[in-house]
Amino acid sequence: MQSLLLIVTSIACTASLSAQQAISLFNGKDLTGWTGAAYEVKDGILISRGKNLISEKSYRNYVFEFEFLLPPHGNNGLGIHYPGSGGPSSAGMELQILDNSHPKYAKLKDTQYHGSIYKLKAAKRGFLKPVGKWNRQKVTVKGPRIIVELNGAIITEANLDELEKKNPRHKGVKRRSGHICFCGHGAAVKLRNITILELPD
């Protein structure tokens, strides 16, 4: 009887989650819902023109999806669990958005390439589309677990509890909630179709 109850409860929870809808975090017209840097909106596309563009709301468990287009040697980042001040890669954590193919980045550390949790966890390479083509990325954050999917392939899987033990001086890896931000590093990286689905605790 107990096992049957667990199965029914599990099915109910799954059905409830699947019924939820992701919401858009970019309306294609302006920076409603965001604060910070002077990113530009043009023809329904968000273009990096400044430093950190920060979500007004703070998030804990969620599925965040977006599309991005890199120019040659393009460099940006997706900040998660960001407290709103300080460097996103240290006060929070930064998932690299980077043109891995450019010679400028040939000698980076493994934890500095696209999809990596900057200086904490290396991502698999070889799944980025050529420069000038749109990529789709999905980031799942659930408690200490982070999964990054690029164009349908899982490139990063991390357990923050384990990373915290290996990097005790890193402030961001200790956090389990915060703002989402796009980290501008000077390149005109383009973004669109930005959505989030909040997950139950």
Tab-separated table of C-alpha atoms in Angstrom:
chain	number	residue	atom	x	y	z
A	1	MET	CA	0.000	0.000	0.000
A	2	GLN	CA	2.836	2.373	0.904
A	3	SER	CA	4.674	1.720	-2.378
A	4	LEU	CA	1.448	2.349	-4.319
A	5	LEU	CA	1.005	5.656	-2.492
A	6	LEU	CA	4.549	6.684	-3.413
A	7	ILE	CA	3.918	5.848	-7.072
A	8	VAL	CA	0.670	7.845	-7.141
A	9	THR	CA	2.353	10.810	-5.422
A	10	SER	CA	5.237	10.692	-7.893
A	11	ILE	CA	2.862	10.628	-10.865
A	12	ALA	CA	0.884	13.558	-9.429
A	13	CYS	CA	4.045	15.629	-8.918
A	14	THR	CA	5.271	14.860	-12.446
A	15	ALA	CA	1.901	15.783	-13.944
A	16	SER	CA	1.838	19.051	-11.971
A	17	LEU	CA	5.334	19.997	-13.161
A	18	SER	CA	4.632	19.131	-16.789
A	19	ALA	CA	1.506	21.302	-16.666
A	20	GLN	CA	3.551	24.371	-15.734
A	21	GLN	CA	4.615	26.704	-18.494
A	22	ALA	CA	7.940	28.429	-18.926
A	23	ILE	CA	7.630	32.209	-18.962
A	24	SER	CA	9.513	34.620	-21.174
A	25	LEU	CA	12.172	36.818	-19.557
A	26	PHE	CA	12.628	38.964	-22.674
A	27	ASN	CA	9.700	40.579	-24.470
A	28	GLY	CA	11.678	41.474	-27.596
A	29	LYS	CA	10.949	45.180	-27.130
A	30	ASP	CA	12.774	46.479	-24.059
A	31	LEU	CA	14.590	45.449	-20.865
A	32	THR	CA	11.501	44.920	-18.720
A	33	GLY	CA	12.400	42.504	-15.901
A	34	TRP	CA	16.104	43.333	-16.079
A	35	THR	CA	18.365	45.965	-14.582
A	36	GLY	CA	21.982	47.031	-14.927
A	37	ALA	CA	23.994	47.395	-18.100
A	38	ALA	CA	22.956	49.198	-21.275
A	39	TYR	CA	22.205	46.181	-23.442
A	40	GLU	CA	20.487	47.087	-26.716
A	41	VAL	CA	17.227	45.689	-28.103
A	42	LYS	CA	17.087	45.669	-31.907
A	43	ASP	CA	14.663	43.806	-34.173
A	44	GLY	CA	13.568	41.572	-31.313
A	45	ILE	CA	17.156	40.646	-30.389
A	46	LEU	CA	19.017	41.460	-27.169
A	47	ILE	CA	22.565	42.639	-27.938
A	48	SER	CA	25.356	42.918	-25.388
A	49	ARG	CA	26.617	46.514	-25.186
A	50	GLY	CA	27.729	46.795	-21.593
A	51	LYS	CA	28.532	44.921	-18.449
A	52	ASN	CA	26.163	42.885	-16.276
A	53	LEU	CA	22.477	42.706	-17.206
A	54	ILE	CA	20.732	41.413	-14.074
A	55	SER	CA	17.297	39.875	-13.588
A	56	GLU	CA	15.127	41.889	-11.226
A	57	LYS	CA	13.921	38.700	-9.588
A	58	SER	CA	15.997	36.189	-7.648
A	59	TYR	CA	15.684	32.466	-8.441
A	60	ARG	CA	16.459	29.178	-6.700
A	61	ASN	CA	15.452	26.094	-8.713
A	62	TYR	CA	14.665	26.491	-12.394
A	63	VAL	CA	15.168	25.589	-16.040
A	64	PHE	CA	16.580	28.543	-17.985
A	65	GLU	CA	16.692	28.434	-21.780
A	66	PHE	CA	17.993	30.898	-24.347
A	67	GLU	CA	19.481	31.186	-27.813
A	68	PHE	CA	22.720	33.006	-28.508
A	69	LEU	CA	24.797	34.015	-31.521
A	70	LEU	CA	28.511	34.602	-31.133
A	71	PRO	CA	30.558	37.001	-33.246
A	72	PRO	CA	34.224	36.063	-33.897
A	73	HIS	CA	36.067	35.802	-30.526
A	74	GLY	CA	32.743	36.557	-28.797
A	75	ASN	CA	32.799	36.428	-25.012
A	76	ASN	CA	29.925	36.697	-22.532
A	77	GLY	CA	28.623	34.630	-19.643
A	78	LEU	CA	25.505	33.508	-17.825
A	79	GLY	CA	25.681	34.393	-14.154
A	80	ILE	CA	23.684	32.245	-11.727
A	81	HIS	CA	23.069	32.597	-7.972
A	82	TYR	CA	24.366	36.157	-8.336
A	83	PRO	CA	23.789	38.342	-5.214
A	84	GLY	CA	23.586	41.519	-7.323
A	85	SER	CA	27.011	42.995	-6.616
A	86	GLY	CA	30.607	41.933	-7.114
A	87	GLY	CA	31.899	39.791	-9.950
A	88	PRO	CA	29.365	37.205	-11.186
A	89	SER	CA	32.044	34.519	-11.492
A	90	SER	CA	33.127	34.905	-7.851
A	91	ALA	CA	30.183	36.354	-5.909
A	92	GLY	CA	27.953	33.946	-7.845
A	93	MET	CA	28.963	31.539	-10.594
A	94	GLU	CA	29.428	32.188	-14.306
A	95	LEU	CA	28.687	29.742	-17.107
A	96	GLN	CA	30.952	30.703	-19.980
A	97	ILE	CA	29.516	31.903	-23.308
A	98	LEU	CA	32.536	31.869	-25.591
A	99	ASP	CA	33.769	31.357	-29.152
A	100	ASN	CA	35.886	28.284	-28.408
A	101	SER	CA	37.214	28.221	-31.980
A	102	HIS	CA	39.083	31.523	-31.920
A	103	PRO	CA	42.917	31.410	-31.695
A	104	LYS	CA	42.737	34.097	-29.015
A	105	TYR	CA	41.402	31.455	-26.604
A	106	ALA	CA	43.612	28.547	-27.646
A	107	LYS	CA	45.485	28.377	-24.338
A	108	LEU	CA	42.701	28.832	-21.813
A	109	LYS	CA	42.230	26.469	-18.890
A	110	ASP	CA	39.646	23.697	-19.412
A	111	THR	CA	37.284	25.458	-16.988
A	112	GLN	CA	37.230	28.624	-19.124
A	113	TYR	CA	35.657	27.299	-22.327
A	114	HIS	CA	32.012	27.545	-23.340
A	115	GLY	CA	29.520	25.994	-20.932
A	116	SER	CA	32.065	25.597	-18.153
A	117	ILE	CA	31.348	26.854	-14.658
A	118	TYR	CA	34.140	29.399	-14.697
A	119	LYS	CA	37.225	28.038	-12.933
A	120	LEU	CA	35.115	25.384	-11.163
A	121	LYS	CA	33.945	22.743	-13.654
A	122	ALA	CA	34.998	22.090	-17.248
A	123	ALA	CA	32.436	21.515	-19.993
A	124	LYS	CA	32.656	19.104	-22.900
A	125	ARG	CA	33.662	20.790	-26.150
A	126	GLY	CA	32.659	20.221	-29.770
A	127	PHE	CA	28.945	21.100	-29.615
A	128	LEU	CA	29.014	24.797	-30.525
A	129	LYS	CA	27.735	25.725	-33.964
A	130	PRO	CA	30.038	27.796	-36.210
A	131	VAL	CA	30.375	31.497	-35.414
A	132	GLY	CA	27.437	33.433	-36.845
A	133	LYS	CA	24.876	30.646	-36.275
A	134	TRP	CA	22.327	30.501	-33.474
A	135	ASN	CA	22.896	28.049	-30.600
A	136	ARG	CA	20.340	26.904	-28.034
A	137	GLN	CA	21.303	26.380	-24.410
A	138	LYS	CA	19.346	24.919	-21.507
A	139	VAL	CA	20.505	25.282	-17.909
A	140	THR	CA	18.837	23.278	-15.137
A	141	VAL	CA	19.491	24.350	-11.553
A	142	LYS	CA	18.033	22.125	-8.851
A	143	GLY	CA	19.503	22.343	-5.363
A	144	PRO	CA	23.216	21.553	-5.703
A	145	ARG	CA	22.805	20.076	-9.184
A	146	ILE	CA	23.582	22.012	-12.365
A	147	ILE	CA	23.145	20.605	-15.868
A	148	VAL	CA	24.059	22.527	-19.011
A	149	GLU	CA	22.740	21.346	-22.386
A	150	LEU	CA	23.993	22.884	-25.629
A	151	ASN	CA	22.133	22.170	-28.861
A	152	GLY	CA	20.612	19.064	-27.298
A	153	ALA	CA	23.825	17.633	-25.795
A	154	ILE	CA	24.697	17.628	-22.102
A	155	ILE	CA	28.059	19.388	-21.817
A	156	THR	CA	28.249	20.080	-18.077
A	157	GLU	CA	27.012	18.193	-15.022
A	158	ALA	CA	28.044	19.475	-11.615
A	159	ASN	CA	27.318	18.943	-7.939
A	160	LEU	CA	27.881	22.220	-6.092
A	161	ASP	CA	28.306	20.449	-2.764
A	162	GLU	CA	31.291	18.595	-4.200
A	163	LEU	CA	32.685	21.709	-5.886
A	164	GLU	CA	32.355	23.634	-2.625
A	165	LYS	CA	34.535	21.082	-0.840
A	166	LYS	CA	37.192	21.406	-3.554
A	167	ASN	CA	36.985	25.216	-3.641
A	168	PRO	CA	36.332	26.354	-0.053
A	169	ARG	CA	37.408	29.951	-0.741
A	170	HIS	CA	34.967	30.468	-3.607
A	171	LYS	CA	32.002	32.474	-2.277
A	172	GLY	CA	29.631	31.862	-5.178
A	173	VAL	CA	29.764	28.067	-5.088
A	174	LYS	CA	28.275	28.170	-1.588
A	175	ARG	CA	25.155	29.989	-2.772
A	176	ARG	CA	21.925	28.180	-3.703
A	177	SER	CA	19.871	31.115	-4.979
A	178	GLY	CA	20.310	34.537	-6.541
A	179	HIS	CA	19.798	36.614	-9.646
A	180	ILE	CA	20.452	35.506	-13.202
A	181	CYS	CA	22.638	37.809	-15.258
A	182	PHE	CA	24.288	38.113	-18.634
A	183	CYS	CA	27.899	39.211	-18.255
A	184	GLY	CA	28.993	41.560	-21.014
A	185	HIS	CA	32.688	41.429	-21.841
A	186	GLY	CA	32.715	43.872	-24.748
A	187	ALA	CA	31.558	41.573	-27.562
A	188	ALA	CA	28.239	42.097	-29.362
A	189	VAL	CA	26.807	38.704	-28.432
A	190	LYS	CA	23.148	38.380	-29.499
A	191	LEU	CA	20.435	36.725	-27.390
A	192	ARG	CA	16.799	35.741	-27.967
A	193	ASN	CA	14.012	33.359	-26.836
A	194	ILE	CA	14.948	33.711	-23.159
A	195	THR	CA	12.624	31.701	-20.889
A	196	ILE	CA	12.517	30.312	-17.379
A	197	LEU	CA	10.519	27.535	-15.725
A	198	GLU	CA	10.707	27.681	-11.937
A	199	LEU	CA	10.884	24.284	-10.246
A	200	PRO	CA	9.354	23.393	-6.878
A	201	ASP	CA	11.713	23.175	-3.909
